[in-house]
Coordinates of C-alpha atoms in Angstrom, one line a residue:
X689 CA -79.9 94.1 -45.9
X690 CA -80.3 94.6 -42.3
X691 CA -79.2 97.4 -39.6
X692 CA -77.0 95.1 -39.0
X693 CA -75.9 93.4 -42.0
X694 CA -74.8 96.6 -43.8
X695 CA -73.3 99.3 -41.8
X696 CA -70.2 99.7 -41.5
X697 CA -69.5 100.1 -38.3
X698 CA -71.3 99.5 -34.7
X699 CA -74.6 101.6 -34.9
X700 CA -74.3 104.1 -31.8
X701 CA -75.3 102.3 -28.0
X702 CA -78.9 101.5 -27.2
X703 CA -80.2 102.4 -30.6
X704 CA -82.0 100.1 -33.2
X705 CA -82.1 102.5 -36.4
X706 CA -81.0 101.8 -39.1
X707 CA -78.9 103.6 -41.6
X708 CA -79.4 105.7 -44.5
X709 CA -77.0 105.1 -47.2
X710 CA -76.5 107.7 -49.8
X711 CA -74.8 105.8 -52.7
X712 CA -74.3 107.9 -56.2
X713 CA -75.2 105.0 -59.3
X714 CA -72.7 107.1 -62.3
X715 CA -73.4 108.9 -64.6
X716 CA -75.4 106.6 -66.7
X717 CA -73.7 103.5 -67.9
X718 CA -74.8 100.7 -65.3
X719 CA -71.3 99.3 -65.3
X720 CA -69.4 102.3 -64.3
X721 CA -71.6 102.2 -60.9
X722 CA -68.7 101.0 -57.6
X723 CA -69.2 97.6 -57.2
X724 CA -69.9 99.2 -53.7
X725 CA -72.4 100.7 -55.2
X726 CA -73.9 97.5 -56.7
X727 CA -73.3 95.3 -53.2
X728 CA -75.4 97.5 -51.1
X729 CA -78.1 98.0 -54.0
X730 CA -78.7 94.5 -54.5
X731 CA -78.8 93.6 -50.3
X732 CA -81.5 95.8 -49.8
X733 CA -84.2 95.6 -48.4
X734 CA -85.5 99.5 -48.7
X735 CA -84.7 101.7 -52.2
X736 CA -84.9 105.3 -52.7
X737 CA -84.9 107.6 -55.5
X738 CA -85.6 110.6 -56.8
X739 CA -88.3 110.9 -60.0
X740 CA -89.7 113.5 -62.1
X741 CA -93.0 114.2 -62.4
X742 CA -93.3 113.0 -66.1
X743 CA -90.8 110.2 -67.3
X744 CA -88.6 107.4 -65.2
X745 CA -85.7 107.4 -63.0
X746 CA -82.4 107.9 -64.8
X747 CA -81.1 106.3 -60.6
X748 CA -83.3 104.5 -60.6
X749 CA -82.9 103.1 -63.8
X750 CA -79.4 102.3 -63.8
X751 CA -79.1 101.0 -60.6
X752 CA -82.3 98.2 -61.9
X753 CA -80.5 94.8 -62.6
X754 CA -79.3 96.2 -59.3
X755 CA -82.8 96.2 -57.3
X756 CA -83.6 92.7 -55.9
X757 CA -87.0 91.4 -56.7
X758 CA -89.4 92.2 -53.5
X759 CA -88.2 95.5 -52.2
X760 CA -90.0 98.4 -50.8
X761 CA -89.1 101.0 -53.1
X762 CA -90.0 105.0 -52.3
X763 CA -90.0 107.2 -55.4
X764 CA -89.4 110.3 -54.7
X765 CA -91.7 112.6 -57.1
X766 CA -89.9 115.9 -58.0
X767 CA -91.5 118.5 -60.5
X768 CA -89.1 119.5 -62.9
X769 CA -89.8 124.3 -62.2
X770 CA -87.5 126.5 -61.4
X771 CA -89.7 127.8 -58.6
X772 CA -87.8 125.9 -55.7
X773 CA -90.9 125.7 -52.8
X774 CA -92.7 122.5 -54.8
X775 CA -89.4 120.7 -54.8
X776 CA -88.8 121.7 -50.9
X777 CA -91.5 119.9 -49.9
X778 CA -90.7 116.8 -51.9
X779 CA -87.6 116.5 -49.8
X780 CA -89.6 117.3 -46.6
X781 CA -92.4 114.6 -47.3
X782 CA -89.1 111.4 -49.3
X783 CA -87.2 112.5 -45.3
X784 CA -90.3 111.4 -43.4
X785 CA -91.2 108.2 -44.8
X786 CA -88.0 107.3 -44.9
X787 CA -87.3 108.3 -41.3
X788 CA -90.2 105.9 -40.6
X789 CA -88.1 103.3 -42.1
X790 CA -85.4 104.0 -40.2
X791 CA -86.9 104.7 -37.2
X792 CA -88.5 100.6 -37.7
X793 CA -85.0 99.4 -38.0
X794 CA -84.6 99.1 -42.6
X795 CA -81.3 100.5 -43.1
X796 CA -82.3 102.7 -46.5
X797 CA -80.6 103.2 -50.1
X798 CA -81.3 106.0 -52.0
X799 CA -80.1 106.1 -55.2
X800 CA -78.4 109.2 -56.4
X801 CA -77.4 110.0 -60.7
X802 CA -73.4 110.9 -59.8
X803 CA -72.4 111.2 -56.9
X804 CA -74.8 112.1 -53.9
X805 CA -72.7 115.5 -52.7
X806 CA -72.0 117.3 -56.5
X807 CA -75.3 118.7 -57.5
X808 CA -76.8 115.5 -56.1
X809 CA -80.2 116.0 -54.7
X810 CA -79.2 113.2 -51.4
X811 CA -78.1 116.9 -49.7
X812 CA -81.1 118.0 -48.9
X813 CA -82.6 114.3 -47.8
X814 CA -78.8 114.4 -45.1
X815 CA -79.6 118.1 -44.1
X816 CA -83.0 117.1 -42.8
X817 CA -81.8 113.3 -41.9
X818 CA -78.0 114.0 -40.2
X819 CA -78.7 114.8 -36.3
X820 CA -81.3 112.0 -36.2
X821 CA -80.7 109.2 -38.2
X822 CA -76.6 107.8 -38.3
X823 CA -76.0 108.1 -42.3
X824 CA -73.6 107.1 -44.4
X825 CA -72.2 108.7 -48.5
X826 CA -70.6 106.1 -51.1
X827 CA -69.4 108.7 -53.7
X828 CA -70.0 107.5 -57.8
X829 CA -68.7 108.7 -61.3
X830 CA -69.9 112.0 -61.3
X831 CA -70.9 113.1 -64.8
X832 CA -67.7 115.4 -64.8
X833 CA -65.4 112.1 -65.5
X834 CA -67.8 111.1 -67.7
X835 CA -68.2 113.8 -70.7
X836 CA -64.7 114.3 -70.4
X837 CA -64.0 110.3 -71.7
X838 CA -66.8 110.5 -74.0
X839 CA -64.8 114.7 -75.4
X840 CA -61.1 112.8 -75.2
X841 CA -59.3 115.4 -73.4
X842 CA -58.8 116.0 -69.9
X843 CA -60.9 117.9 -67.6
X844 CA -57.6 120.1 -66.1
X845 CA -54.2 119.8 -65.8
X846 CA -51.5 120.8 -63.4
X847 CA -51.7 124.4 -62.0
X848 CA -54.5 125.1 -64.3
X849 CA -58.1 126.2 -62.0
X850 CA -61.0 124.6 -62.7
X851 CA -64.2 125.5 -62.5
X852 CA -68.1 124.4 -62.4
X853 CA -70.7 126.5 -63.9
X854 CA -74.2 126.2 -63.7
X855 CA -75.6 127.4 -67.1
X856 CA -78.3 129.7 -65.3
X857 CA -76.2 132.5 -63.8
X858 CA -76.4 135.3 -64.9
X859 CA -74.2 136.4 -68.6
X860 CA -71.9 139.4 -66.3
X861 CA -71.2 136.2 -63.5
X862 CA -70.7 133.6 -66.1
X863 CA -68.0 135.4 -68.1
X864 CA -66.7 136.8 -65.1
X865 CA -65.7 132.5 -64.2
X866 CA -65.1 131.9 -67.4
X867 CA -62.3 135.0 -68.0
X868 CA -61.0 133.5 -64.4
X869 CA -60.1 129.9 -65.5
X870 CA -58.5 128.3 -67.3
X871 CA -60.4 124.7 -67.1
X872 CA -64.6 125.3 -67.1
X873 CA -67.5 122.8 -67.2
X874 CA -70.8 124.4 -68.1
X875 CA -73.8 122.4 -66.7
X876 CA -77.8 122.3 -66.4
X877 CA -78.0 124.1 -69.7
X878 CA -81.2 122.8 -71.5
X879 CA -82.8 126.2 -72.6
X880 CA -79.9 128.4 -71.4
X881 CA -77.7 126.7 -74.6
X882 CA -78.0 128.8 -76.8
X883 CA -77.3 131.8 -74.4
X884 CA -73.9 130.2 -73.4
X885 CA -73.3 129.9 -77.2
X886 CA -73.9 133.6 -77.5
X887 CA -71.5 134.3 -74.4
X888 CA -68.7 131.9 -75.5
X889 CA -68.9 133.3 -79.3
X890 CA -67.9 137.0 -78.0
X891 CA -65.6 135.5 -75.7
X892 CA -63.6 134.0 -78.8
X893 CA -63.8 130.8 -76.9
X894 CA -66.1 128.5 -79.1
X895 CA -63.5 126.8 -81.0
X896 CA -62.6 125.5 -77.9
X897 CA -65.5 124.5 -76.2
X898 CA -66.6 120.7 -76.6
X899 CA -70.8 119.5 -75.8
X900 CA -72.1 116.4 -74.5
X901 CA -75.6 114.7 -73.9
X902 CA -76.1 112.2 -72.4
X903 CA -72.7 110.9 -71.2
X904 CA -72.7 107.3 -71.4
X905 CA -75.8 106.2 -72.7
X906 CA -76.8 104.2 -75.4
X907 CA -77.6 108.1 -76.4
X908 CA -74.8 110.1 -75.8
X909 CA -73.9 112.6 -78.5
X910 CA -70.7 114.5 -79.1
X911 CA -70.4 117.5 -80.9
X912 CA -68.3 120.7 -81.3
X913 CA -70.7 123.4 -79.3
X914 CA -71.6 125.1 -82.7
X915 CA -73.5 122.2 -83.7
X916 CA -74.7 121.8 -79.5
X917 CA -78.9 121.5 -80.0
X918 CA -80.9 124.6 -79.3
X919 CA -82.9 124.2 -76.3
X920 CA -80.3 121.4 -75.1
X921 CA -81.5 118.1 -72.6
X922 CA -80.8 118.6 -69.2
X923 CA -78.1 115.7 -68.3
X924 CA -75.7 118.1 -70.7
X925 CA -72.0 120.0 -71.1
X926 CA -70.3 122.3 -72.0
X927 CA -66.4 121.3 -71.1
X928 CA -63.8 124.7 -72.6
X929 CA -60.2 123.9 -72.0
X930 CA -58.1 127.6 -72.5
X931 CA -54.9 126.7 -70.2
X932 CA -51.5 126.3 -71.6
X933 CA -49.5 123.4 -69.8
X934 CA -47.3 122.8 -72.6
X935 CA -47.5 119.0 -71.9
X936 CA -50.8 119.2 -73.3
X937 CA -49.9 120.8 -76.4

């Protein structure tokens, strides 16, 4: 894929820079990638993606069947730590490596699990490069939709408010947000699963909550929250519906 064939419009006058494509590859099942994502990835000569410091990159695994043989790969190895500083160094370094390919006239396709702008690491590259290069964002199927489908329940309905909550928030903040919403998605569970479950027990909401891990993957597991493992895998979510839509009764 070259800058002239992949771009959806003309580059800025007088520039020969490539385009950075932030491509959402969905929650895990390669068949949940969009047609546009497949087209861009399969035509890419340079592919970047986040990867943990131990184990494979899920984003790359999802897109593996679409990556062309011989494509240059730029893995962004992100330490799996609570401290933000090392990860920010990684994104700064990756941004400069990607900038070098863009400045040379190459397009770069950056893979992102789920959707690039929904808790996606791509946003950190976007912030560093958007003032220097053309960037196009291709949305993807998010884990919210995948988990709702796995649980076979609506995320939210009519005028009910959906609140997406990261589990690492303090108890008081979690409680306030849960109490103020009709539908709740709690992400980033990991070692916080037990604490979140205790809080939902106190609120009398455990029975209404469903748990999903590794949605859309072969190892997908769907359980009542009471049976969820503690700690939970990184790719897990709690969905809770508190609304009173009469059509769902």
